[in-house]
Amino acid sequence: MQSISVELGPRSYEIIIGESLYSRFCDALADHYGDRTCIIVTNTTLARLYPQQLAYWEKRLDAVRVTLPDGERYKTIETWRTVIDALATHSIDRDGIVIAFGGGVIGDIAGFAAAAYARGINYVQAPTTLLSMVDSAVGGKTGVNHEKGKNLVGAFYQPGFVWIDTTMLDTLAQREYVAGYGEVFKYAFIGGEEMATFIADNGTKILQRERGALQEAIARSLRIKAMIVGQDETERTGMRCMLNFGHTFAHALERYCRYETMLHGEAVLWGIACAAYCAKSLRMIEQSHYETFMRLFHHFPDIVVPVINEPHRLYDYMFTDKKTQHGTLRFVLPTAPGHARLVAGVDKEAILDSITFFSRGTIAAARDVFADAV
Ligand code: NAD
Ligand code: GLY
């Protein structure tokens, strides 16, 4: 079992990472909070896959459970309200604790319910997907989607602790796992040279779910994320924007695909390839670094990206990105292995070229570049 601290003064907390941890969770909760009323928020898929674990937690904690429908399309104000209604119906007071047991969708909804109910009650993240373990469960971004935008309604609200039991990943579909790896992969570009080397050396093992490499990848990713969040909790200084590496391209692609065909992490992988190509066009990186970046893509299985016939439309979607400032797009672009920079006013043609270059229908385009490059 390892522990990583997120240092935020009075809002500091621990991330616990280990295997087969579920029976220890209730003691950890009691150690942290004492005897409190708990409400577990999960979804139908996890309820089906983990009935014994949930029953054990419910019994030990004397907890109420709210089981939400599964899927990003349910990450709405209406579903959030279901959680609020449950909290109110069960007369949960300000000492109550919300336990988010699920992937990023559950974590974001449950965290936002905890942030809003009774002007804020405690909550704990128990993430169950790779993406939620390395990204969404840590850092306090909570919220739901609105018809006008993804994650448009929400709050920064930090959990009391984060409980990562990597055994949960045994049941995760490979496509979801690869998508989650997209959020690990990004740290090879923004998390320093050591992380870049670690990913280059261990990418294949992580994708094959080799236990040691996986635990190490999660811990390394979280140390970087904890450090960044500790310095820029509410994304004011530009530091936390680094975590959005590849995301300006990715969010636009997800919208272009009407949030139907691509998983978020898959779009991030595509966005990372675009960002690297864009940096090369702008001469922000040397050719040798570009080749190193593209070589990193080599261990990936192929990911299908819908053919992009209207790159200008995708470009227009970028303007709803939260990094846009006074109508100017800002991109996180790589400069060297492990290093990136937030850049404003990037030439439109360079962006369109990147989109067009990787619009061939699969992420393998990145691997083709590598083949071209050697
Ligand atoms: P998700 O929560 O939809 O989970 C993906 C699928 O895996 C779902 O069908 C889920 O039921 C299933 N699942 C979860 N755990 C499982 C397990 N152990 N075994 C088998 N199946 C399991 O998606 P996600 O990728 O975890 O998260 C994506 C969401 O996270 C998006 O809504 C995104 O906006 C959000 N997000 C938030 C932040 C943040 O900082 N708050 C960061 C990144 C992403
Ligand atoms: N996932 C980006 C962030 O936490 O800021």
mmCIF file of N, CA, C and O in Angstrom, residues 91-154:
data_model
loop_
_atom_site.group_PDB
_atom_site.id
_atom_site.type_symbol
_atom_site.label_atom_id
_atom_site.label_comp_id
_atom_site.label_asym_id
_atom_site.label_seq_id
_atom_site.Cartn_x
_atom_site.Cartn_y
_atom_site.Cartn_z
ATOM 1 N N SER A 91 -32.270 12.333 5.391
ATOM 2 C CA SER A 91 -31.920 13.323 6.436
ATOM 3 C C SER A 91 -30.437 13.306 6.775
ATOM 4 O O SER A 91 -30.041 13.354 7.956
ATOM 5 N N ILE A 92 -29.596 13.217 5.761
ATOM 6 C CA ILE A 92 -28.147 13.265 5.989
ATOM 7 C C ILE A 92 -27.817 14.685 6.467
ATOM 8 O O ILE A 92 -28.204 15.666 5.820
ATOM 9 N N ASP A 93 -27.133 14.789 7.586
ATOM 10 C CA ASP A 93 -26.812 16.124 8.076
ATOM 11 C C ASP A 93 -25.402 16.536 7.639
ATOM 12 O O ASP A 93 -24.761 15.835 6.859
ATOM 13 N N ARG A 94 -24.917 17.646 8.167
ATOM 14 C CA ARG A 94 -23.646 18.188 7.682
ATOM 15 C C ARG A 94 -22.443 17.319 8.042
ATOM 16 O O ARG A 94 -21.360 17.512 7.519
ATOM 17 N N ASP A 95 -22.662 16.342 8.928
ATOM 18 C CA ASP A 95 -21.590 15.403 9.272
ATOM 19 C C ASP A 95 -21.553 14.195 8.339
ATOM 20 O O ASP A 95 -20.661 13.348 8.447
ATOM 21 N N GLY A 96 -22.530 14.087 7.473
ATOM 22 C CA GLY A 96 -22.629 12.914 6.603
ATOM 23 C C GLY A 96 -21.484 12.841 5.596
ATOM 24 O O GLY A 96 -20.786 13.827 5.339
ATOM 25 N N ILE A 97 -21.304 11.636 5.065
ATOM 26 C CA ILE A 97 -20.210 11.429 4.102
ATOM 27 C C ILE A 97 -20.751 10.762 2.847
ATOM 28 O O ILE A 97 -21.462 9.752 2.911
ATOM 29 N N VAL A 98 -20.381 11.336 1.704
ATOM 30 C CA VAL A 98 -20.723 10.731 0.414
ATOM 31 C C VAL A 98 -19.528 9.893 -0.036
ATOM 32 O O VAL A 98 -18.389 10.370 -0.017
ATOM 33 N N ILE A 99 -19.790 8.650 -0.420
ATOM 34 C CA ILE A 99 -18.727 7.790 -0.946
ATOM 35 C C ILE A 99 -19.004 7.594 -2.432
ATOM 36 O O ILE A 99 -20.047 7.060 -2.809
ATOM 37 N N ALA A 100 -18.068 8.060 -3.263
ATOM 38 C CA ALA A 100 -18.236 7.915 -4.721
ATOM 39 C C ALA A 100 -17.527 6.634 -5.143
ATOM 40 O O ALA A 100 -16.302 6.568 -5.120
ATOM 41 N N PHE A 101 -18.294 5.621 -5.510
ATOM 42 C CA PHE A 101 -17.718 4.334 -5.913
ATOM 43 C C PHE A 101 -18.031 4.134 -7.400
ATOM 44 O O PHE A 101 -19.135 3.710 -7.763
ATOM 45 N N GLY A 102 -17.059 4.481 -8.247
ATOM 46 C CA GLY A 102 -17.293 4.345 -9.690
ATOM 47 C C GLY A 102 -16.210 5.050 -10.470
ATOM 48 O O GLY A 102 -15.177 5.473 -9.917
ATOM 49 N N GLY A 103 -16.455 5.198 -11.764
ATOM 50 C CA GLY A 103 -15.504 5.893 -12.630
ATOM 51 C C GLY A 103 -15.673 7.398 -12.524
ATOM 52 O O GLY A 103 -16.284 7.916 -11.570
ATOM 53 N N GLY A 104 -15.157 8.099 -13.519
ATOM 54 C CA GLY A 104 -15.172 9.561 -13.494
ATOM 55 C C GLY A 104 -16.571 10.146 -13.476
ATOM 56 O O GLY A 104 -16.794 11.200 -12.856
ATOM 57 N N VAL A 105 -17.521 9.477 -14.104
ATOM 58 C CA VAL A 105 -18.880 10.017 -14.142
ATOM 59 C C VAL A 105 -19.462 10.034 -12.731
ATOM 60 O O VAL A 105 -19.953 11.068 -12.255
ATOM 61 N N ILE A 106 -19.359 8.906 -12.037
ATOM 62 C CA ILE A 106 -19.890 8.831 -10.662
ATOM 63 C C ILE A 106 -19.128 9.798 -9.740
ATOM 64 O O ILE A 106 -19.723 10.534 -8.953
ATOM 65 N N GLY A 107 -17.806 9.817 -9.878
ATOM 66 C CA GLY A 107 -16.996 10.697 -9.022
ATOM 67 C C GLY A 107 -17.382 12.155 -9.203
ATOM 68 O O GLY A 107 -17.493 12.903 -8.222
ATOM 69 N N ASP A 108 -17.586 12.561 -10.446
ATOM 70 C CA ASP A 108 -17.917 13.968 -10.711
ATOM 71 C C ASP A 108 -19.309 14.337 -10.181
ATOM 72 O O ASP A 108 -19.502 15.412 -9.602
ATOM 73 N N ILE A 109 -20.284 13.424 -10.396
ATOM 74 C CA ILE A 109 -21.657 13.720 -9.931
ATOM 75 C C ILE A 109 -21.699 13.710 -8.391
ATOM 76 O O ILE A 109 -22.231 14.631 -7.767
ATOM 77 N N ALA A 110 -21.137 12.658 -7.804
ATOM 78 C CA ALA A 110 -21.215 12.516 -6.342
ATOM 79 C C ALA A 110 -20.442 13.647 -5.653
ATOM 80 O O ALA A 110 -20.897 14.204 -4.639
ATOM 81 N N GLY A 111 -19.291 14.004 -6.226
ATOM 82 C CA GLY A 111 -18.496 15.091 -5.653
ATOM 83 C C GLY A 111 -19.258 16.407 -5.697
ATOM 84 O O GLY A 111 -19.239 17.187 -4.730
ATOM 85 N N PHE A 112 -19.954 16.634 -6.793
ATOM 86 C CA PHE A 112 -20.713 17.891 -6.922
ATOM 87 C C PHE A 112 -21.927 17.888 -5.992
ATOM 88 O O PHE A 112 -22.298 18.935 -5.451
ATOM 89 N N ALA A 113 -22.521 16.715 -5.786
ATOM 90 C CA ALA A 113 -23.639 16.639 -4.831
ATOM 91 C C ALA A 113 -23.110 16.963 -3.421
ATOM 92 O O ALA A 113 -23.736 17.723 -2.671
ATOM 93 N N ALA A 114 -21.944 16.411 -3.089
ATOM 94 C CA ALA A 114 -21.356 16.687 -1.764
ATOM 95 C C ALA A 114 -21.019 18.175 -1.623
ATOM 96 O O ALA A 114 -21.178 18.764 -0.558
ATOM 97 N N ALA A 115 -20.567 18.779 -2.730
ATOM 98 C CA ALA A 115 -20.198 20.202 -2.692
ATOM 99 C C ALA A 115 -21.408 21.100 -2.445
ATOM 100 O O ALA A 115 -21.306 22.135 -1.769
ATOM 101 N N ALA A 116 -22.560 20.676 -2.983
ATOM 102 C CA ALA A 116 -23.729 21.561 -2.940
ATOM 103 C C ALA A 116 -24.650 21.288 -1.756
ATOM 104 O O ALA A 116 -25.276 22.208 -1.229
ATOM 105 N N TYR A 117 -24.745 20.027 -1.344
ATOM 106 C CA TYR A 117 -25.716 19.672 -0.302
ATOM 107 C C TYR A 117 -25.310 20.300 1.046
ATOM 108 O O TYR A 117 -24.155 20.184 1.463
ATOM 109 N N ALA A 118 -26.247 20.920 1.668
ATOM 110 C CA ALA A 118 -26.024 21.563 2.983
ATOM 111 C C ALA A 118 -24.778 22.469 2.955
ATOM 112 O O ALA A 118 -24.030 22.549 3.917
ATOM 113 N N ARG A 119 -24.554 23.083 1.823
ATOM 114 C CA ARG A 119 -23.396 23.965 1.552
ATOM 115 C C ARG A 119 -22.058 23.243 1.691
ATOM 116 O O ARG A 119 -21.027 23.836 1.957
ATOM 117 N N GLY A 120 -22.112 21.927 1.502
ATOM 118 C CA GLY A 120 -20.851 21.178 1.463
ATOM 119 C C GLY A 120 -20.712 20.174 2.589
ATOM 120 O O GLY A 120 -20.604 20.563 3.741
ATOM 121 N N ILE A 121 -20.734 18.878 2.223
ATOM 122 C CA ILE A 121 -20.458 17.837 3.221
ATOM 123 C C ILE A 121 -19.240 17.036 2.730
ATOM 124 O O ILE A 121 -18.810 17.186 1.588
ATOM 125 N N ASN A 122 -18.704 16.193 3.586
ATOM 126 C CA ASN A 122 -17.494 15.443 3.227
ATOM 127 C C ASN A 122 -17.789 14.382 2.168
ATOM 128 O O ASN A 122 -18.888 13.831 2.126
ATOM 129 N N TYR A 123 -16.791 14.104 1.373
ATOM 130 C CA TYR A 123 -16.920 12.975 0.448
ATOM 131 C C TYR A 123 -15.568 12.328 0.237
ATOM 132 O O TYR A 123 -14.512 12.930 0.474
ATOM 133 N N VAL A 124 -15.652 11.063 -0.194
ATOM 134 C CA VAL A 124 -14.462 10.244 -0.413
ATOM 135 C C VAL A 124 -14.558 9.661 -1.813
ATOM 136 O O VAL A 124 -15.637 9.254 -2.243
ATOM 137 N N GLN A 125 -13.444 9.649 -2.505
ATOM 138 C CA GLN A 125 -13.436 9.078 -3.850
ATOM 139 C C GLN A 125 -12.878 7.652 -3.793
ATOM 140 O O GLN A 125 -11.758 7.439 -3.304
ATOM 141 N N ALA A 126 -13.646 6.700 -4.301
ATOM 142 C CA ALA A 126 -13.155 5.321 -4.455
ATOM 143 C C ALA A 126 -13.267 4.985 -5.951
ATOM 144 O O ALA A 126 -14.228 4.355 -6.396
ATOM 145 N N PRO A 127 -12.283 5.443 -6.739
ATOM 146 C CA PRO A 127 -12.375 5.308 -8.194
ATOM 147 C C PRO A 127 -12.198 3.870 -8.668
ATOM 148 O O PRO A 127 -11.439 3.103 -8.072
ATOM 149 N N THR A 128 -12.879 3.533 -9.751
ATOM 150 C CA THR A 128 -12.861 2.136 -10.213
ATOM 151 C C THR A 128 -12.395 1.968 -11.661
ATOM 152 O O THR A 128 -12.322 0.852 -12.146
ATOM 153 N N THR A 129 -12.133 3.081 -12.369
ATOM 154 C CA THR A 129 -11.562 2.981 -13.725
ATOM 155 C C THR A 129 -10.140 3.545 -13.691
ATOM 156 O O THR A 129 -9.803 4.325 -12.786
ATOM 157 N N LEU A 130 -9.352 3.187 -14.695
ATOM 158 C CA LEU A 130 -7.983 3.717 -14.718
ATOM 159 C C LEU A 130 -8.008 5.237 -14.844
ATOM 160 O O LEU A 130 -7.245 5.949 -14.183
ATOM 161 N N LEU A 131 -8.916 5.742 -15.694
ATOM 162 C CA LEU A 131 -8.991 7.193 -15.872
ATOM 163 C C LEU A 131 -9.308 7.903 -14.548
ATOM 164 O O LEU A 131 -8.678 8.900 -14.190
ATOM 165 N N SER A 132 -10.262 7.355 -13.825
ATOM 166 C CA SER A 132 -10.623 8.037 -12.565
ATOM 167 C C SER A 132 -9.518 7.898 -11.526
ATOM 168 O O SER A 132 -9.300 8.794 -10.721
ATOM 169 N N MET A 133 -8.781 6.780 -11.561
ATOM 170 C CA MET A 133 -7.694 6.609 -10.589
ATOM 171 C C MET A 133 -6.564 7.616 -10.818
ATOM 172 O O MET A 133 -6.026 8.176 -9.869
ATOM 173 N N VAL A 134 -6.203 7.818 -12.087
ATOM 174 C CA VAL A 134 -5.031 8.671 -12.351
ATOM 175 C C VAL A 134 -5.404 10.132 -12.558
ATOM 176 O O VAL A 134 -4.528 10.986 -12.631
ATOM 177 N N ASP A 135 -6.706 10.413 -12.674
ATOM 178 C CA ASP A 135 -7.059 11.788 -12.999
ATOM 179 C C ASP A 135 -8.267 12.305 -12.218
ATOM 180 O O ASP A 135 -8.115 13.087 -11.275
ATOM 181 N N SER A 136 -9.470 11.820 -12.569
ATOM 182 C CA SER A 136 -10.651 12.556 -12.109
ATOM 183 C C SER A 136 -10.898 12.503 -10.603
ATOM 184 O O SER A 136 -11.507 13.418 -10.052
ATOM 185 N N ALA A 137 -10.443 11.437 -9.916
ATOM 186 C CA ALA A 137 -10.743 11.327 -8.485
ATOM 187 C C ALA A 137 -9.901 12.287 -7.644
ATOM 188 O O ALA A 137 -10.192 12.534 -6.474
ATOM 189 N N VAL A 138 -8.851 12.814 -8.248
ATOM 190 C CA VAL A 138 -7.907 13.664 -7.505
ATOM 191 C C VAL A 138 -7.952 15.085 -8.068
ATOM 192 O O VAL A 138 -7.964 15.267 -9.288
ATOM 193 N N GLY A 139 -7.996 16.060 -7.199
ATOM 194 C CA GLY A 139 -7.882 17.436 -7.676
ATOM 195 C C GLY A 139 -9.125 18.273 -7.472
ATOM 196 O O GLY A 139 -9.092 19.486 -7.642
ATOM 197 N N GLY A 140 -10.251 17.619 -7.118
ATOM 198 C CA GLY A 140 -11.422 18.370 -6.702
ATOM 199 C C GLY A 140 -12.276 18.991 -7.788
ATOM 200 O O GLY A 140 -13.150 19.794 -7.496
ATOM 201 N N LYS A 141 -12.070 18.596 -9.046
ATOM 202 C CA LYS A 141 -13.003 19.093 -10.070
ATOM 203 C C LYS A 141 -14.238 18.203 -10.022
ATOM 204 O O LYS A 141 -14.134 16.984 -10.206
ATOM 205 N N THR A 142 -15.378 18.809 -9.741
ATOM 206 C CA THR A 142 -16.624 18.039 -9.698
ATOM 207 C C THR A 142 -17.634 18.728 -10.613
ATOM 208 O O THR A 142 -17.501 19.922 -10.881
ATOM 209 N N GLY A 143 -18.634 18.011 -11.067
ATOM 210 C CA GLY A 143 -19.642 18.685 -11.871
ATOM 211 C C GLY A 143 -20.397 17.759 -12.798
ATOM 212 O O GLY A 143 -20.154 16.554 -12.834
ATOM 213 N N VAL A 144 -21.308 18.372 -13.536
ATOM 214 C CA VAL A 144 -22.130 17.627 -14.497
ATOM 215 C C VAL A 144 -22.172 18.401 -15.818
ATOM 216 O O VAL A 144 -21.795 19.576 -15.885
ATOM 217 N N ASN A 145 -22.647 17.706 -16.847
ATOM 218 C CA ASN A 145 -22.754 18.332 -18.164
ATOM 219 C C ASN A 145 -24.045 19.149 -18.269
ATOM 220 O O ASN A 145 -25.016 18.909 -17.546
ATOM 221 N N HIS A 146 -24.027 20.077 -19.199
ATOM 222 C CA HIS A 146 -25.218 20.879 -19.518
ATOM 223 C C HIS A 146 -25.367 20.805 -21.033
ATOM 224 O O HIS A 146 -24.377 20.555 -21.729
ATOM 225 N N GLU A 147 -26.570 21.018 -21.544
ATOM 226 C CA GLU A 147 -26.727 20.896 -23.006
ATOM 227 C C GLU A 147 -25.821 21.873 -23.757
ATOM 228 O O GLU A 147 -25.468 21.650 -24.901
ATOM 229 N N LYS A 148 -25.389 22.932 -23.098
ATOM 230 C CA LYS A 148 -24.506 23.905 -23.754
ATOM 231 C C LYS A 148 -23.031 23.564 -23.584
ATOM 232 O O LYS A 148 -22.165 24.251 -24.120
ATOM 233 N N GLY A 149 -22.713 22.561 -22.803
ATOM 234 C CA GLY A 149 -21.288 22.235 -22.665
ATOM 235 C C GLY A 149 -21.014 21.147 -21.647
ATOM 236 O O GLY A 149 -21.786 20.952 -20.700
ATOM 237 N N LYS A 150 -19.893 20.463 -21.876
ATOM 238 C CA LYS A 150 -19.474 19.380 -20.983
ATOM 239 C C LYS A 150 -18.914 19.992 -19.685
ATOM 240 O O LYS A 150 -18.225 21.010 -19.744
ATOM 241 N N ASN A 151 -19.258 19.390 -18.579
ATOM 242 C CA ASN A 151 -18.782 19.833 -17.253
ATOM 243 C C ASN A 151 -19.026 21.327 -17.010
ATOM 244 O O ASN A 151 -18.226 21.997 -16.357
ATOM 245 N N LEU A 152 -20.126 21.838 -17.571
ATOM 246 C CA LEU A 152 -20.359 23.289 -17.491
ATOM 247 C C LEU A 152 -20.823 23.722 -16.100
ATOM 248 O O LEU A 152 -20.626 24.869 -15.694
ATOM 249 N N VAL A 153 -21.442 22.806 -15.361
ATOM 250 C CA VAL A 153 -21.960 23.147 -14.031
ATOM 251 C C VAL A 153 -21.167 22.353 -12.997
ATOM 252 O O VAL A 153 -21.144 21.122 -13.055
ATOM 253 N N GLY A 154 -20.510 23.032 -12.097
ATOM 254 C CA GLY A 154 -19.728 22.263 -11.115
ATOM 255 C C GLY A 154 -19.001 23.148 -10.132
ATOM 256 O O GLY A 154 -19.239 24.355 -10.059
#
